[in-house]
């Protein structure tokens, strides 16, 4: 019985140590969510105004540009998938990967080839294990992205959209990331970055009661769009990275809280089993003492006769 009690005590010690780690990770994730939310909020005005400016240029001119012009028969698309570098975040990365798989199937159903670009080690590992081709990948910054990271990611995507498909270019740019809704809700979404849907932007502005600004273009609308293209793609990617980072921290906090609660429940369960084993051990010891005393008494009584 003593051996069983020692087993329970060792398990309680191991689970208690794990609980301390998960609690610490929960607190760290909770502290980082606030910073990530502030960065998301700070990036939104720039991205919104830039989109409005691009829309104004496109609607106010007849310029044909990869930023706004739909291909007559698109045959190739690039998909940027944003996952995490680290695990212990519940289904955060797997949900983003599933959303990318659904998008891939939809594009393939439309007769389009898909070039995949990945952010985060989890996505790279998923595609590497299945021996799928990845054009480029980036890792090491998913929990705290900087604008310079967005610029590095945007560079090959902009180059691809500016090329002809026959030369290895693409007709569309899509991004799959996890949108931060609240501390409890994060949704994996896919969004088409390019070509920009002018009708959707105009409809959204109308719904909000906004009026698209009027601009004069110098030296030309084409030159303005050329200048705005990298800024637009970089800002969209940066905003997606920030939302994904906030979602990752929220998912990790929720997962670590669940792990901490489960560890507490397991400790209670093991403590009950350890107490029961200890009680059984004490009962056995008492029984042995009583039995020994009774035998000794019987032996003494027999010798007296």
Coordinates of C-alpha atoms in Angstrom, one line a residue:
X1 CA 0.0 0.0 0.0
X2 CA 2.9 2.4 0.7
X3 CA 4.2 2.0 -2.8
X4 CA 0.8 3.0 -4.2
X5 CA 0.8 6.1 -2.0
X6 CA 4.3 7.1 -3.2
X7 CA 3.0 6.8 -6.8
X8 CA 0.1 9.2 -6.1
X9 CA 2.5 11.7 -4.4
X10 CA 4.9 11.7 -7.3
X11 CA 2.0 12.3 -9.7
X12 CA 0.7 15.1 -7.6
X13 CA 4.1 16.8 -7.5
X14 CA 4.4 16.5 -11.3
X15 CA 0.9 17.9 -12.0
X16 CA 1.6 20.7 -9.5
X17 CA 4.7 21.7 -11.4
X18 CA 2.9 21.6 -14.7
X19 CA 0.1 23.7 -13.2
X20 CA 2.6 26.4 -12.2
X21 CA 4.0 26.5 -15.8
X22 CA 0.6 26.7 -17.4
X23 CA -0.5 29.4 -15.0
X24 CA 2.6 31.5 -15.7
X25 CA 2.0 31.1 -19.5
X26 CA -1.6 32.1 -19.0
X27 CA -0.6 35.3 -17.3
X28 CA 2.1 36.1 -19.9
X29 CA -0.4 35.6 -22.7
X30 CA -3.0 37.8 -20.9
X31 CA -0.5 40.6 -20.6
X32 CA 0.5 40.5 -24.2
X33 CA -3.1 40.5 -25.5
X34 CA -3.6 44.2 -24.4
X35 CA -0.4 45.3 -26.3
X36 CA -1.5 43.4 -29.4
X37 CA -5.0 44.9 -29.3
X38 CA -3.5 48.4 -29.1
X39 CA -1.3 47.7 -32.1
X40 CA -4.3 46.4 -34.1
X41 CA -6.4 49.6 -33.2
X42 CA -3.4 51.8 -34.2
X43 CA -3.0 50.2 -37.6
X44 CA -6.7 50.3 -38.6
X45 CA -7.0 54.1 -39.5
X46 CA -4.0 54.0 -41.8
X47 CA -5.2 50.8 -43.6
X48 CA -8.7 52.2 -43.9
X49 CA -7.6 55.6 -45.4
X50 CA -5.1 53.9 -47.7
X51 CA -7.9 51.7 -49.1
X52 CA -10.1 54.7 -49.6
X53 CA -7.3 56.5 -51.4
X54 CA -6.7 53.6 -53.7
X55 CA -10.4 53.3 -54.4
X56 CA -10.6 57.0 -55.2
X57 CA -7.7 56.8 -57.7
X58 CA -9.2 53.7 -59.3
X59 CA -12.7 55.0 -59.7
X60 CA -11.5 58.5 -60.8
X61 CA -9.4 57.2 -63.6
X62 CA -9.5 54.6 -66.4
X63 CA -6.0 53.3 -65.6
X64 CA -5.6 49.5 -65.7
X65 CA -3.4 48.3 -62.9
X66 CA -2.9 45.0 -61.0
X67 CA -4.2 46.7 -57.9
X68 CA -7.7 47.1 -59.3
X69 CA -8.0 45.3 -62.6
X70 CA -9.6 41.9 -62.7
X71 CA -8.0 39.4 -65.1
X72 CA -10.3 38.2 -67.9
X73 CA -9.6 34.5 -67.2
X74 CA -7.6 34.2 -64.0
X75 CA -5.6 31.0 -63.8
X76 CA -3.3 31.4 -60.9
X77 CA -3.6 32.7 -57.3
X78 CA -1.2 33.2 -54.4
X79 CA -2.4 32.4 -50.9
X80 CA -0.6 33.7 -47.8
X81 CA -1.3 31.6 -44.8
X82 CA -0.6 33.1 -41.3
X83 CA -0.1 30.5 -38.5
X84 CA 2.0 30.6 -35.2
X85 CA 5.6 29.7 -34.5
X86 CA 4.7 28.0 -31.2
X87 CA 2.1 25.6 -30.0
X88 CA 0.1 25.4 -26.8
X89 CA -2.6 27.7 -28.3
X90 CA -5.4 25.3 -28.7
X91 CA -6.8 25.0 -32.3
X92 CA -5.4 28.4 -33.4
X93 CA -3.1 27.2 -36.1
X94 CA -5.2 24.2 -37.1
X95 CA -8.2 26.4 -37.7
X96 CA -6.2 28.8 -40.0
X97 CA -4.8 25.8 -41.9
X98 CA -8.3 24.4 -42.4
X99 CA -9.5 27.7 -43.7
X100 CA -6.5 27.7 -46.1
X101 CA -7.4 24.2 -47.3
X102 CA -11.0 25.3 -47.9
X103 CA -9.8 28.3 -49.9
X104 CA -7.4 26.1 -51.9
X105 CA -10.2 23.7 -52.8
X106 CA -12.5 26.6 -53.9
X107 CA -9.8 28.1 -56.1
X108 CA -8.9 24.7 -57.6
X109 CA -12.6 24.2 -58.3
X110 CA -12.5 27.5 -60.2
X111 CA -9.7 26.2 -62.3
X112 CA -6.9 28.2 -60.7
X113 CA -3.5 26.9 -59.6
X114 CA -2.4 28.0 -56.1
X115 CA 1.0 29.2 -55.0
X116 CA 1.3 29.0 -51.2
X117 CA 3.2 31.4 -49.0
X118 CA 3.4 30.7 -45.2
X119 CA 4.0 32.6 -42.0
X120 CA 4.7 30.6 -38.9
X121 CA 6.5 27.3 -38.1
X122 CA 3.2 25.4 -37.6
X123 CA 2.1 26.0 -41.2
X124 CA 5.5 25.2 -42.5
X125 CA 5.6 21.9 -40.6
X126 CA 2.1 21.0 -41.8
X127 CA 3.0 21.5 -45.5
X128 CA 6.4 20.0 -45.1
X129 CA 5.1 16.8 -43.5
X130 CA 2.7 16.4 -46.5
X131 CA 5.5 17.3 -48.9
X132 CA 3.6 20.1 -50.5
X133 CA 5.3 22.9 -52.3
X134 CA 5.7 26.2 -50.6
X135 CA 7.0 29.2 -52.6
X136 CA 8.4 31.1 -49.5
X137 CA 7.9 31.1 -45.8
X138 CA 8.8 33.3 -42.8
X139 CA 9.1 32.4 -39.2
X140 CA 10.2 33.8 -35.8
X141 CA 7.9 36.8 -35.3
X142 CA 4.3 35.7 -35.2
X143 CA 3.7 36.7 -31.6
X144 CA 5.1 40.2 -32.0
X145 CA 5.2 41.2 -35.7
X146 CA 6.8 44.5 -36.9
X147 CA 6.1 46.5 -40.0
X148 CA 9.5 45.4 -41.4
X149 CA 8.2 41.8 -41.3
X150 CA 5.2 42.8 -43.4
X151 CA 7.5 44.5 -45.9
X152 CA 9.6 41.3 -46.3
X153 CA 6.5 39.2 -46.8
X154 CA 4.9 41.7 -49.2
X155 CA 7.9 42.0 -51.5
X156 CA 7.6 38.6 -53.3
X157 CA 3.8 38.8 -53.4
X158 CA 4.0 42.2 -55.1
X159 CA 6.5 40.9 -57.6
X160 CA 4.2 37.9 -58.3
X161 CA 1.1 40.1 -58.9
X162 CA 3.1 42.3 -61.3
X163 CA 4.3 39.5 -63.5
X164 CA 2.5 37.8 -66.3
X165 CA 1.2 34.4 -65.3
X166 CA 3.2 32.8 -68.1
X167 CA 6.3 34.2 -66.4
X168 CA 5.4 32.8 -63.0
X169 CA 3.1 35.6 -61.9
X170 CA -0.4 35.4 -60.3
X171 CA -3.7 37.0 -61.0
X172 CA -5.0 37.1 -57.4
X173 CA -3.6 37.5 -53.9
X174 CA -5.4 36.0 -51.0
X175 CA -4.5 36.0 -47.3
X176 CA -5.7 33.6 -44.6
X177 CA -5.4 34.7 -41.0
X178 CA -7.2 34.6 -37.7
X179 CA -9.3 37.7 -37.1
X180 CA -9.5 39.0 -33.5
X181 CA -13.1 39.6 -32.5
X182 CA -12.9 39.5 -28.7
X183 CA -11.0 37.8 -25.9
X184 CA -13.2 34.7 -26.3
X185 CA -13.8 34.8 -30.1
X186 CA -11.2 34.6 -32.9
X187 CA -12.2 33.5 -36.4
X188 CA -10.1 32.1 -39.2
X189 CA -10.9 34.1 -42.3
X190 CA -9.7 34.3 -45.9
X191 CA -9.6 37.6 -47.6
X192 CA -8.7 38.6 -51.2
X193 CA -6.1 41.4 -51.1
X194 CA -5.8 41.9 -54.9
X195 CA -7.3 42.8 -57.2
X196 CA -9.2 45.2 -54.9
X197 CA -12.9 44.9 -55.2
X198 CA -14.0 48.5 -55.8
X199 CA -17.7 47.7 -55.6
X200 CA -17.3 46.2 -52.2
X201 CA -15.3 49.2 -50.9
X202 CA -17.8 51.7 -52.3
X203 CA -20.7 49.7 -50.9
X204 CA -19.0 49.6 -47.4
X205 CA -18.4 53.4 -47.6
X206 CA -22.0 54.0 -48.6
X207 CA -23.2 51.8 -45.7
X208 CA -21.2 53.8 -43.2
X209 CA -22.3 57.1 -44.8
X210 CA -18.8 58.0 -46.0
X211 CA -18.0 59.9 -49.1
X212 CA -14.9 58.9 -51.1
X213 CA -12.5 61.9 -51.4
X214 CA -11.7 63.5 -54.8
X215 CA -8.1 63.7 -55.8
X216 CA -6.0 65.2 -58.6
X217 CA -3.3 62.8 -59.8
X218 CA 0.3 64.0 -60.4
X219 CA 2.0 63.0 -62.6
X220 CA -0.6 60.3 -63.5
X221 CA -3.1 57.9 -62.0
X222 CA -0.8 55.0 -63.1
X223 CA 2.1 56.4 -61.2
X224 CA 0.0 57.0 -58.1
X225 CA -1.2 53.4 -58.2
X226 CA 2.3 52.1 -58.7
X227 CA 3.3 54.1 -55.5
X228 CA 0.3 52.9 -53.6
X229 CA 0.5 49.2 -54.5
X230 CA 3.3 48.2 -52.1
X231 CA 1.9 50.4 -49.3
X232 CA -1.5 48.9 -49.7
X233 CA -0.3 45.3 -49.6
X234 CA 2.1 46.0 -46.8
X235 CA -0.6 47.6 -44.7
X236 CA -3.0 44.8 -45.3
X237 CA -0.5 42.2 -44.4
X238 CA 0.7 44.1 -41.3
X239 CA -2.9 44.5 -40.0
X240 CA -3.5 40.7 -40.6
X241 CA -0.3 39.9 -38.7
X242 CA -1.3 42.0 -35.8
X243 CA -4.8 40.5 -35.6
X244 CA -3.3 37.1 -35.9
X245 CA -0.8 37.9 -33.0
X246 CA -3.7 39.1 -30.8
X247 CA -5.7 36.0 -31.7
X248 CA -2.7 33.8 -30.9
X249 CA -2.3 35.3 -27.5
X250 CA -6.0 35.0 -26.7
X251 CA -6.1 31.4 -27.9
X252 CA -3.0 30.6 -25.8
X253 CA -4.4 32.3 -22.7
X254 CA -7.6 30.3 -23.1
X255 CA -5.8 27.0 -23.7
X256 CA -3.5 27.6 -20.7
X257 CA -6.4 28.5 -18.4
X258 CA -8.1 25.3 -19.4
X259 CA -4.9 23.4 -18.8
X260 CA -4.5 25.0 -15.4
X261 CA -8.1 24.2 -14.4
X262 CA -7.7 20.6 -15.5
X263 CA -4.5 20.3 -13.6
X264 CA -6.3 21.6 -10.5
X265 CA -9.1 19.1 -10.9
X266 CA -6.5 16.3 -11.4
X267 CA -4.6 17.3 -8.3
X268 CA -7.9 17.1 -6.3
X269 CA -8.7 13.7 -7.7
X270 CA -5.2 12.4 -7.0
X271 CA -5.3 13.9 -3.5
X272 CA -8.5 11.9 -2.8
X273 CA -6.9 8.7 -4.1
X274 CA -3.8 9.4 -2.0
X275 CA -5.9 10.0 1.1
X276 CA -7.9 6.8 0.5
X277 CA -4.7 4.9 0.1
X278 CA -3.3 6.5 3.3
X279 CA -6.4 5.7 5.2
X280 CA -6.3 2.1 3.9
X281 CA -2.7 1.9 5.0
X282 CA -3.5 3.2 8.5
X283 CA -6.4 0.8 8.8
X284 CA -4.2 -2.1 7.8
X285 CA -1.6 -1.0 10.4
X286 CA -4.2 -0.7 13.1
X287 CA -5.6 -4.1 12.2
X288 CA -2.1 -5.6 12.4
X289 CA -1.5 -4.0 15.8
X290 CA -4.8 -5.2 17.2
X291 CA -4.2 -8.6 15.7
X292 CA -0.8 -8.7 17.2
X293 CA -2.0 -7.5 20.6
X294 CA -4.8 -10.1 20.6
X295 CA -2.4 -12.9 19.7
X296 CA 0.0 -11.7 22.5
X297 CA -2.9 -11.7 25.0
X298 CA -4.0 -15.2 24.0
X299 CA -0.4 -16.4 24.3
X300 CA 0.0 -14.8 27.8
X301 CA -3.3 -16.3 29.0
X302 CA -2.2 -19.7 27.8
X303 CA 1.1 -19.5 29.6
X304 CA -0.7 -18.5 32.9
X305 CA -2.7 -21.7 32.8

